XYZ file of C-alpha atoms in Angstrom:
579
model
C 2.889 -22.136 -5.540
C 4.256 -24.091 -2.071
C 3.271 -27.495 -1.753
C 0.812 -28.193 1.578
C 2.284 -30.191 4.179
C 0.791 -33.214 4.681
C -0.802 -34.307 7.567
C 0.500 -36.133 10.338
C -2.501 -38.432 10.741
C -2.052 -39.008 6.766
C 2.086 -40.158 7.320
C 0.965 -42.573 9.924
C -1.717 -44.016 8.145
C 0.133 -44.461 5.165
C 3.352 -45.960 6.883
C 0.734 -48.669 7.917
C 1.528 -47.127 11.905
C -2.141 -46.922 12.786
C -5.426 -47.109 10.828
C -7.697 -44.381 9.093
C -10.215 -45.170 12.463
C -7.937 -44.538 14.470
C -6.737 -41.201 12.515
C -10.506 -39.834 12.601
C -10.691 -41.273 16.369
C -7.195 -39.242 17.523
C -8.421 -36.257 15.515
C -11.491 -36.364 17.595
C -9.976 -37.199 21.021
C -7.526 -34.043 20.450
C -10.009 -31.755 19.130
C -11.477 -32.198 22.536
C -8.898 -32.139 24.644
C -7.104 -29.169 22.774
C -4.170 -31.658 22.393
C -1.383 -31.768 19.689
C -2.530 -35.385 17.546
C 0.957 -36.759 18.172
C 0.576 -36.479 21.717
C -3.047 -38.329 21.609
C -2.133 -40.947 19.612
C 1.030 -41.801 21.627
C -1.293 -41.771 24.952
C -4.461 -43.621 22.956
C -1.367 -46.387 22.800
C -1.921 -46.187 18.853
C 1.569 -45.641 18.187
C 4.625 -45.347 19.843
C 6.493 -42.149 20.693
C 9.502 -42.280 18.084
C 6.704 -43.456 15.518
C 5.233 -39.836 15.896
C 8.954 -38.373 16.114
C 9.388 -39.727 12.649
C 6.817 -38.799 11.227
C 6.899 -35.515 12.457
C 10.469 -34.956 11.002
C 9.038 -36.466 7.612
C 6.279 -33.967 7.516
C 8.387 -30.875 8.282
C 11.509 -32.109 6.391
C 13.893 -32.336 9.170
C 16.071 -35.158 10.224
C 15.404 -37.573 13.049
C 17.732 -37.844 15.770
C 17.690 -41.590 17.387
C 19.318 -40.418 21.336
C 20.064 -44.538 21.932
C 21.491 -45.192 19.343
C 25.335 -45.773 19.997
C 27.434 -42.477 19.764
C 24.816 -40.088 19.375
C 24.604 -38.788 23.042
C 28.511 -38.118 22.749
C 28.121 -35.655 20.468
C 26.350 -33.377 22.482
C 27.803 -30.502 24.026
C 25.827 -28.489 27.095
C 28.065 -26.125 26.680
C 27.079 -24.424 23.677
C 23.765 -22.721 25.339
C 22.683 -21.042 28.860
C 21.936 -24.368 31.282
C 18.677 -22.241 31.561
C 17.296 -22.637 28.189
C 18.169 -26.296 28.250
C 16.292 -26.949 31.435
C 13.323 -24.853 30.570
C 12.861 -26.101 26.703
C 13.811 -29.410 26.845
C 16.686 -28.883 23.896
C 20.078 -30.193 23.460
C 22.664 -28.606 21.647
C 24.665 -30.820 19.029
C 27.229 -28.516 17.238
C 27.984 -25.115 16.591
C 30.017 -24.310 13.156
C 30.527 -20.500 12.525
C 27.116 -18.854 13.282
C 25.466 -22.129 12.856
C 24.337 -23.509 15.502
C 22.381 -27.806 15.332
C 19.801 -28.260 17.653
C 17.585 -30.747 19.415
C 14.190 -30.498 19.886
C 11.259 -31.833 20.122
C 8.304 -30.316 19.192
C 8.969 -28.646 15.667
C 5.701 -26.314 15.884
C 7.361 -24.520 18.360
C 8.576 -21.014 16.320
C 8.615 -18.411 19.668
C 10.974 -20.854 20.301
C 13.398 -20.823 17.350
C 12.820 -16.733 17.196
C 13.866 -16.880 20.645
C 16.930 -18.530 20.358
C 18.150 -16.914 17.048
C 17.488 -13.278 19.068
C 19.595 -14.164 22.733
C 22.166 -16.784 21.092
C 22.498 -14.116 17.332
C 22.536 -17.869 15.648
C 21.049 -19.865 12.878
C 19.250 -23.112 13.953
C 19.536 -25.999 12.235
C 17.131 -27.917 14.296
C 16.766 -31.484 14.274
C 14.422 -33.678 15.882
C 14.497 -36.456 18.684
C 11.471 -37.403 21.214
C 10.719 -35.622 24.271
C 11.137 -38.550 27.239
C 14.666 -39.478 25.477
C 15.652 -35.426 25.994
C 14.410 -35.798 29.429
C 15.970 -38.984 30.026
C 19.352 -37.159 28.863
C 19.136 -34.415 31.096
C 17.852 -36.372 34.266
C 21.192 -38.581 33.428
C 23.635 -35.595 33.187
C 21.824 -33.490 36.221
C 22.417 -36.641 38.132
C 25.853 -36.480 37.052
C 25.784 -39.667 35.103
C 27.471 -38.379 32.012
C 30.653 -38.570 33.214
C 32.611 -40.917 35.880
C 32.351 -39.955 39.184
C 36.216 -40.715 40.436
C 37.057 -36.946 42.455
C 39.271 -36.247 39.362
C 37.402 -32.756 39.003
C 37.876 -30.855 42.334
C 35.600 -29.000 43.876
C 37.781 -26.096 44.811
C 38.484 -23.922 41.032
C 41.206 -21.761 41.543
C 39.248 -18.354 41.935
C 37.904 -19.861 44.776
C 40.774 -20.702 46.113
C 42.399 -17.463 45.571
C 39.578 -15.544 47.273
C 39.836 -17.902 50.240
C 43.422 -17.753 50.786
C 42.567 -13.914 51.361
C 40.184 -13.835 53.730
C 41.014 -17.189 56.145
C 42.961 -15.523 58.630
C 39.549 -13.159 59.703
C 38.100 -14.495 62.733
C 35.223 -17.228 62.314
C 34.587 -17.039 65.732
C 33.538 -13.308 65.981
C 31.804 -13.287 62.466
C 33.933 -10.662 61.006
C 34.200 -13.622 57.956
C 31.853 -11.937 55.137
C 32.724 -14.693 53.067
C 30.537 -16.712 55.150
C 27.636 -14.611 55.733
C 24.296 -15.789 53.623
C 23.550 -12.118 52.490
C 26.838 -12.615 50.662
C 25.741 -14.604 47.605
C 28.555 -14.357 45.628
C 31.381 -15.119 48.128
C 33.603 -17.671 47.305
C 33.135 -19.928 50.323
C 29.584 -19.464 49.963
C 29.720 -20.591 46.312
C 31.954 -23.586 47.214
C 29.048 -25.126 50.344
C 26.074 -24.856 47.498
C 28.067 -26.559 44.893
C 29.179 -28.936 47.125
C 25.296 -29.430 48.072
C 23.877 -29.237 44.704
C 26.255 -31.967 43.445
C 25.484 -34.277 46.068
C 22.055 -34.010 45.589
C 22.624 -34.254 41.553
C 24.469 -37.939 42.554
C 21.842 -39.334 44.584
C 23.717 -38.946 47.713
C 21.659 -39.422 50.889
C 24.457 -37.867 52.956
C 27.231 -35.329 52.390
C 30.184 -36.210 54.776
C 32.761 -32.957 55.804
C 35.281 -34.740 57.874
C 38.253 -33.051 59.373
C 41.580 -34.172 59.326
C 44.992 -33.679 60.357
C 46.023 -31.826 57.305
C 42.911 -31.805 55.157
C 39.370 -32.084 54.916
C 37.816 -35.125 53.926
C 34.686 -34.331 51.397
C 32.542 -37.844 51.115
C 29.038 -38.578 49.539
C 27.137 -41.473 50.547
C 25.465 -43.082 47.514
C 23.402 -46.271 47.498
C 24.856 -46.537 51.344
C 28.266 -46.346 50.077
C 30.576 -43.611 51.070
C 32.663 -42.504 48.393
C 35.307 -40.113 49.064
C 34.910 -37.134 46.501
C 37.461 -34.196 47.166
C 40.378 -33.260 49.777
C 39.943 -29.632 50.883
C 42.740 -27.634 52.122
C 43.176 -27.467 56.115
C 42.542 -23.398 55.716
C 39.082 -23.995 54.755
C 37.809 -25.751 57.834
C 36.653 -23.008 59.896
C 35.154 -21.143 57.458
C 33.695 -24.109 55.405
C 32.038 -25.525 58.463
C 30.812 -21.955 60.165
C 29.079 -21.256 56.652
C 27.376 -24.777 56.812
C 26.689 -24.304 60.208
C 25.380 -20.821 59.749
C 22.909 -21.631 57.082
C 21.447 -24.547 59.305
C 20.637 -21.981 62.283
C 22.990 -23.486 64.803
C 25.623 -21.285 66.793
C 28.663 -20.747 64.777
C 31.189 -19.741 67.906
C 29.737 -22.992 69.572
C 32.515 -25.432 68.795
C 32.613 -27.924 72.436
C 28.792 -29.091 72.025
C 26.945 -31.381 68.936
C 24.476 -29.460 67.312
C 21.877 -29.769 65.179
C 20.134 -27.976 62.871
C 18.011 -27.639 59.473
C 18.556 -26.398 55.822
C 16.022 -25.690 53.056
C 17.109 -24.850 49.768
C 16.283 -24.727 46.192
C 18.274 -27.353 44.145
C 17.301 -27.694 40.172
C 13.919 -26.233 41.159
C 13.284 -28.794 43.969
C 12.762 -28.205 47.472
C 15.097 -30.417 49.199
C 15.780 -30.471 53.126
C 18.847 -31.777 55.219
C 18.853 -32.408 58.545
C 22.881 -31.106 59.442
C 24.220 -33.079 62.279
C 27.744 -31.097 63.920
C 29.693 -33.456 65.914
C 32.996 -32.105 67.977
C 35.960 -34.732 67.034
C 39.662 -34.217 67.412
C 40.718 -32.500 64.245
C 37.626 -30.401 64.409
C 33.855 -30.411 63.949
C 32.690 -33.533 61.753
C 29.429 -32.389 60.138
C 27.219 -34.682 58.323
C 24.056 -33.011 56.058
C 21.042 -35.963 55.514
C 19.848 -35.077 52.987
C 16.010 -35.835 53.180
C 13.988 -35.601 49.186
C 10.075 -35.114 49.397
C 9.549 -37.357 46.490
C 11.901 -40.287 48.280
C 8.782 -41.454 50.578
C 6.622 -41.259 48.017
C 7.955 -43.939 45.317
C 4.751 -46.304 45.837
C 4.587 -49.668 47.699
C 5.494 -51.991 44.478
C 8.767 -49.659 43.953
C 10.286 -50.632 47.618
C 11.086 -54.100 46.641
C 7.850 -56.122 47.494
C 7.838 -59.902 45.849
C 4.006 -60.177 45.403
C 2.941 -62.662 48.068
C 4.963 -60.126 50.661
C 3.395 -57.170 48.815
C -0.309 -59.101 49.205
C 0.285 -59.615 52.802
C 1.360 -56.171 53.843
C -1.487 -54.684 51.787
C -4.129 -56.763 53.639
C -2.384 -55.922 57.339
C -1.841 -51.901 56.745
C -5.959 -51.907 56.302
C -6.691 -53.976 59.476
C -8.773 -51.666 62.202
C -6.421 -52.202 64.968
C -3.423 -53.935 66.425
C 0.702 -52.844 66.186
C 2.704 -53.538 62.639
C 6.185 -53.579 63.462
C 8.969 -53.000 60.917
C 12.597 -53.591 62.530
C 16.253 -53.127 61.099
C 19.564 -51.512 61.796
C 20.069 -47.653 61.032
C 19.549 -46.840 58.039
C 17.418 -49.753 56.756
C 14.636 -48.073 55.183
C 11.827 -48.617 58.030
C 11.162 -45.042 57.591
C 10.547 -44.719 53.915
C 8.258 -47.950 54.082
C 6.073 -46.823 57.207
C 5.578 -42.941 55.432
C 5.036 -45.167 51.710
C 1.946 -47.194 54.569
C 0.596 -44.036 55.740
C 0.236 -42.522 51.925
C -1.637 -45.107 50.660
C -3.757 -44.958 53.570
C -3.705 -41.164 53.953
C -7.717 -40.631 53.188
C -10.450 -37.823 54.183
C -11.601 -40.766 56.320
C -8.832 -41.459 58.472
C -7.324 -39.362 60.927
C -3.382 -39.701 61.310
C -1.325 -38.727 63.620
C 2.436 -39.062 64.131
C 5.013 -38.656 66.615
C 8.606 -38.929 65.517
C 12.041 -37.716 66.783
C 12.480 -35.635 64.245
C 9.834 -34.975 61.874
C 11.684 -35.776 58.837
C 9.342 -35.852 55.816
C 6.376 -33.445 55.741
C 3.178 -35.000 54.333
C -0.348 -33.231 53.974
C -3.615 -34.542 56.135
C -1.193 -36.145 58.344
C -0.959 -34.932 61.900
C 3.202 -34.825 62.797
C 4.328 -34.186 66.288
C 7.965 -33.210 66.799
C 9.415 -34.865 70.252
C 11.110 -32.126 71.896
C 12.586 -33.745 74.907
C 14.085 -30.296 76.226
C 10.265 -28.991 77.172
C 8.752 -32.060 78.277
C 7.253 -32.961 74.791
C 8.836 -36.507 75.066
C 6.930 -39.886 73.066
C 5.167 -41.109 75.868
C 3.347 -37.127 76.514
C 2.490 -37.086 72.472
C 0.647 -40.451 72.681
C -1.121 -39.885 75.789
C -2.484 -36.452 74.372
C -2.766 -38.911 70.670
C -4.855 -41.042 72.343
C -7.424 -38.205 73.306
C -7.598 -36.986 69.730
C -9.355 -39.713 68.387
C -6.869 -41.172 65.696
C -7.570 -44.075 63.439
C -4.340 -45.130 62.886
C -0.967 -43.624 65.015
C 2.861 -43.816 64.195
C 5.337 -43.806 66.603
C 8.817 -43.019 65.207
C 10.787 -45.757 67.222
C 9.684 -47.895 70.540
C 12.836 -47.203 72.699
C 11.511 -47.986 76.255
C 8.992 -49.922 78.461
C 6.611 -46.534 78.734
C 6.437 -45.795 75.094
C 6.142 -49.806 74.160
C 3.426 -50.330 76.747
C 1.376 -46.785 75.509
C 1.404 -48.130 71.949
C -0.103 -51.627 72.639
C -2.650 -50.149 75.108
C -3.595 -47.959 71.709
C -3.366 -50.942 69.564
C -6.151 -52.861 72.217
C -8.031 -50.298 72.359
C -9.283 -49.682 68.715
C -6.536 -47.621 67.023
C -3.560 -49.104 64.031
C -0.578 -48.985 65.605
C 3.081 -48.477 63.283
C 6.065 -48.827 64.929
C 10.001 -49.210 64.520
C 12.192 -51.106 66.655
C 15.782 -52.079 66.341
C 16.255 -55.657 66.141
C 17.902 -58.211 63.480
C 15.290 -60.196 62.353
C 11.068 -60.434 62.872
C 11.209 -63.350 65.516
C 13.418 -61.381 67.733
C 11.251 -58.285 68.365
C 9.018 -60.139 70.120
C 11.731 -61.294 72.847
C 12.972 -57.246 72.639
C 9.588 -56.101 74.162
C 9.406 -58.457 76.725
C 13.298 -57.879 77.745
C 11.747 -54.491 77.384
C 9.247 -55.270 80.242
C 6.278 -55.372 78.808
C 3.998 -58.292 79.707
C 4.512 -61.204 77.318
C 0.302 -61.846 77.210
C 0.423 -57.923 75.879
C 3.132 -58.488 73.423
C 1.127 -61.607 71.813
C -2.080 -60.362 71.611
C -1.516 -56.915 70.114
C 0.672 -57.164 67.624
C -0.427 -57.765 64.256
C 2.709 -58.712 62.515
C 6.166 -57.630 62.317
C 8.758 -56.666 58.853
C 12.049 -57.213 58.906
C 13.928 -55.392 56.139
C 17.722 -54.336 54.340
C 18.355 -52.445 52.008
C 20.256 -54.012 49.052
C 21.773 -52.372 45.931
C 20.143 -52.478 42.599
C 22.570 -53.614 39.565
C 22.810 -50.548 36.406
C 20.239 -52.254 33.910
C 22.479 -50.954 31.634
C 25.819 -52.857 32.234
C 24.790 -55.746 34.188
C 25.764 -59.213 32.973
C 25.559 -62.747 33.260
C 28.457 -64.137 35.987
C 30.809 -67.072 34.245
C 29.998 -70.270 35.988
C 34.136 -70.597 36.787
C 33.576 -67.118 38.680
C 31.146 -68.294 41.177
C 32.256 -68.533 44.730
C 31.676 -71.190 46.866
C 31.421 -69.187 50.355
C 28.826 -66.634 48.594
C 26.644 -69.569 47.118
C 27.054 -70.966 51.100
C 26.193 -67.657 52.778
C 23.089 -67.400 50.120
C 21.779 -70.622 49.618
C 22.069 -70.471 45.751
C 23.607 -73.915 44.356
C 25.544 -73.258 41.093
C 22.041 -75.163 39.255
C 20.273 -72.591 39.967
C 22.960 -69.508 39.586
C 23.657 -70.704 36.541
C 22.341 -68.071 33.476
C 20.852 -66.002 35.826
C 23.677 -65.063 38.342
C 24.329 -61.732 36.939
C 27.639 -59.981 38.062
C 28.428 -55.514 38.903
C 30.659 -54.656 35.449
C 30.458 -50.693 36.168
C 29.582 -48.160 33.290
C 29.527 -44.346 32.991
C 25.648 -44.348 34.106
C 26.400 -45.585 37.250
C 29.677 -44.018 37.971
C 31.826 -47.535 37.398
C 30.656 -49.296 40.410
C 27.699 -51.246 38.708
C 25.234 -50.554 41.242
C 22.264 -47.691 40.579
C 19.762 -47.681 43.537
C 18.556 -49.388 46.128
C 15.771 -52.108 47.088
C 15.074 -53.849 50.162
C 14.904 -57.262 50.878
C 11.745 -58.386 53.544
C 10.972 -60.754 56.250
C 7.599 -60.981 56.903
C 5.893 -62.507 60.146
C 2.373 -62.500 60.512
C 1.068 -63.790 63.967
C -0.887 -67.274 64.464
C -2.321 -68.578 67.406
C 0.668 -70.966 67.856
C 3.252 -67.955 67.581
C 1.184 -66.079 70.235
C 1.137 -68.943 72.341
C 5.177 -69.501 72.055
C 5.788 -65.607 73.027
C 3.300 -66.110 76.013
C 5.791 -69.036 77.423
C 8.865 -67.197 76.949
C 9.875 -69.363 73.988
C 13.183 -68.914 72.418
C 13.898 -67.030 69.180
C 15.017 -70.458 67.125
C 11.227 -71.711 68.242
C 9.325 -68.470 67.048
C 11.898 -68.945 63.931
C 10.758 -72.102 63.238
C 7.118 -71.223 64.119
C 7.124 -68.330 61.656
C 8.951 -70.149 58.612
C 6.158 -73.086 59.564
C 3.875 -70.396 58.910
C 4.704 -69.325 55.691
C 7.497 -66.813 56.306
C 10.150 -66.009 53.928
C 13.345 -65.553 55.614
C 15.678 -62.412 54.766
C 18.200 -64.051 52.963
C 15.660 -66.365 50.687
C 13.831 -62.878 49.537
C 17.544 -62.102 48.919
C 17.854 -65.007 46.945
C 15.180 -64.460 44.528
C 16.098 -61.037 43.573
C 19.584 -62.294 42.836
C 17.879 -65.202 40.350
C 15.753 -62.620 38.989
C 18.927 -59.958 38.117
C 18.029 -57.363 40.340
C 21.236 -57.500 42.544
C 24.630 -60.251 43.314
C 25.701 -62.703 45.859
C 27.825 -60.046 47.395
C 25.317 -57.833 47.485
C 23.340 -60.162 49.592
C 25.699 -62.000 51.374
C 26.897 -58.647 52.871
C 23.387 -57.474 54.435
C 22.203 -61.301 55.583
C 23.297 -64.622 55.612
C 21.636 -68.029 55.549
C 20.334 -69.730 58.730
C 22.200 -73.236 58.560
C 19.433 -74.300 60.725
C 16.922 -73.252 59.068
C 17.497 -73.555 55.431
């Protein structure tokens, strides 16, 4: 007669994991919610997740397969089965000997699974069992291409591709008698080459994919972090048709070679919609086109995940909610105003407030939110969308950048007039937008008493929190301690230096945070921008106030271990002045 399996709630109990209340309690919660018990007692916070692995393994008599612990992810081999099972079950193959194939999984109740596989693969599993979020956490890594260095050693061109190229490059681009560029031709090499190209950068965390002409190649180069790496050197023979397929799939004019041009591409990557914006720019070796590449989810990471120190985070939480006045956030290109105005507008995005945007282009799409598209070609320029805002009744408006007098003098006439005003502008530091409106034109008594406050910002990379260490006190240089601020008493045990590691492709940076200036307006900074004062006295005015320079928010993320010196010293530098 077979022995009965014991019960799951009975292995916990009786490794002392949780208690015989909270057995009956789980049993109950799951019974309810038509949950598995492991999965309610890991959420109840009972146990944790490789506590129910374990026991899970115990009670069906498999082994348990610890994912962290050193050597084991080596082992596995993608390879072994269709990247479509993998993806859709969650499973990693280990090792296949003969007809024997080992397994990871994670949920060992899952037979249609196992018949499944032993039916497409004609194997016999020899499953073995890890937990789900360190499978995930696997396959995020290796989709992201974190499993192996990134160092262009594996080029992008295989050689079927480039035999198939070689025998269709001298057909003329120009006329479109190329079929190896035409989208209804999935399977054509060049057209195989572009989406690998684009799924790979997207895969890396690239915000921008770089083709670059040259005299006798093309340069291939991802930016990552807002470094550009250079991945792969494409033969000259490519170009024309490399660039007329990107060019074709983003709607521009493929025989149009004397003009820029822009255009848009939407495509399916690891079952995620992801846009780019495709910018083609003549140069002298050819067309330089550059694809942004613009994720949904990017704008969406939450207000505590852009970098906020609390007191900053407090502040900017209390002045997104005020009914009216302008909130200014200012930086170079590429800064991150963008992500932290659309990261504003969700938390505020309500039943109860009526949005409305107008931005050059409309780069992320967001739901309840009223986006205008400037379209400067019919007459649809900033200053027409706000006038025709202003008659729509908004609560709160955003205007993509303030780039003249007009558009600067529309918004604060909106901010006095009831509405919440968000605004770029291009400027170094807080202090100085304030002296860029009024070089602007706009009245200086306009300027003080409608804006609310105004965010500088950088963005600074994020060291790998898994090869970061501390920085030897004999390694510390003098002109980065002088550039930060940071004396070696205070650098010392918690200056952490970039080492580099396979999980972030050897450079020791993985993501990015900004750093903040914050400047909320007083009655004696309004009165100083009424009288023309100069930026050092607003400076001083605003760090009198409470303000947090660039450079000293810098500083505390490089005491807490979130970035270096370098990092910091390279975005900002310390005002001698004002120190």
């Amino acid at each position: 007669m077979a022995r009965s399996r014991k019960k799951l709630g009975e292995i916990l109990v009786s490794w002392g994991v949780i208690t015989a209340e909270q057995a009956d309690k789980a049993a109950q919660m799951a019974k309810a919610s038509g949950k598995r018990l492991g999965e309610v007692v890991v959420e109840a916070g009972f146990a944790k997740e490789d506590q129910v692995a374990k026991a899970l393994a115990n009670q069906f008599g498999m082994e348990f397969v610890d994912l962290a612990a050193s050597g084991v992810a080596d082992k596995i081999d993608l390879k072994l089965i269709p990247d479509d099972l993998v993806k859709k079950h969650q499973i990693l193959p280990l090792s296949k000997l003969g007809n024997r194939l080992q397994l990871l999984v994670h949920d060992p109740m899952d037979l249609e699974l196992f018949d499944m596989l032993r039916f497409r693969l004609n194997v016999e599993l020899e499953p073995r069992l890890a937990t789900k979020s360190q499978i995930k956490k696997y396959l995020e890594a290796a989709a992201a291409g974190t499993a192996k260095k990134f160092a262009a050693n594996e080029s992008l061109m295989t050689e079927s591709i480039d035999r198939s190229i070689d025998r269709s490059v001298d057909k003329s681009v120009d006329k479109s008698m190329d079929k190896s560029i035409d989208v209804a031709e999935e399977d054509a090499p060049i057209v195989k080459l572009a989406n690998r190209i684009i799924a790979e950068a997207v895969r890396m965390r690239a915000s921008d994919i770089h083709i670059e002409p040259m005299e006798d190649r093309v340069r291939l180069r991802y930016r990552i972090d807002g470094v550009c790496m250079e991945r792969d050197n494409l033969p000259k023979r490519m170009q024309n048709s490399l660039l007329s397929r990107v060019k074709l799939m983003s709607g521009m004019n493929i025989a149009e070679k004397r003009v820029p041009q822009d255009g848009r591409i939407k495509m399916q990557v690891d079952e995620t919609g992801i846009d780019f914006r495709v910018s083609a720019c003549p140069a002298y070796h050819g067309e330089s086109v550059v694809l942004r590449i613009l994720r949904p989810d990017s704008v969406r990471i939450g207000l505590t995940n852009l970098g906020f120190e609390p007191e900053n985070l407090a502040i900017f939480n209390r002045i997104i909610r005020r009914p009216n006045g302008i909130f200014l956030v200012t930086g170079p290109t590429g800064s991150g105003k963008t992500t932290t105005l659309y990261s504003a507008l969700d938390v505020l995005n309500r039943p109860d407030k009526k949005i409305i945007t107008a931005e050059d282009p409309v780069e992320y799409n967001f739901e309840g939110i009223n986006q205008c598209q400037v379209r400067e070609h019919i007459g649809l320029t900033f200053p027409a969308i706000l006038r025709s805002m202003l008659r729509q009744a908004p609560n709160i408006i955003l205007v993509g950048e303030i780039r003249d007098k007009e558009v600067a003098e529309i918004a604060i006439q909106a901010a006095l007039t009831g509405h919440l005003v968000f605004s770029t502008l291009h400027t170094n530091d807080a202090p100085s937008a304030i002296t860029r409106l009024i070089d602007m034109g706009v009245k200086p008594f306009l300027v003080a008493s409608s804006i609310q406050a105004i965010m500088a910002q950088r963005l600074i990379r994020v060291l790998c929190k898994h090869c970061k260490a501390v920085e030897d006190e004999s390694a510390y240089d003098p002109k980065l301690m002088m550039l930060t601020g940071i004396s070696v008493e205070e650098a010392r045990g918690k200056a952490l230096k970039a080492v580099g590691c396979t999980n972030c492709n050897n450079n020791g940076y993985r993501g990015r945070q900004a750093i903040f200036e914050m400047m909320q307006m007083n009655n004696q900074i309004r009165e100083l921008a009424f009288r023309l004062a100069p930026i050092s006295d607003l400076r001083k005015a605003a760090i009198a106030n409470g303000m947090s320079s660039l450079v000293q928010d810098g500083k505390i993320k490089v005491l807490k271990g979130t970035t270096t010196m370098a990092e910091i010293a390279s975005t900002t530098q310390v005002d001698v002045d004002n120190k």
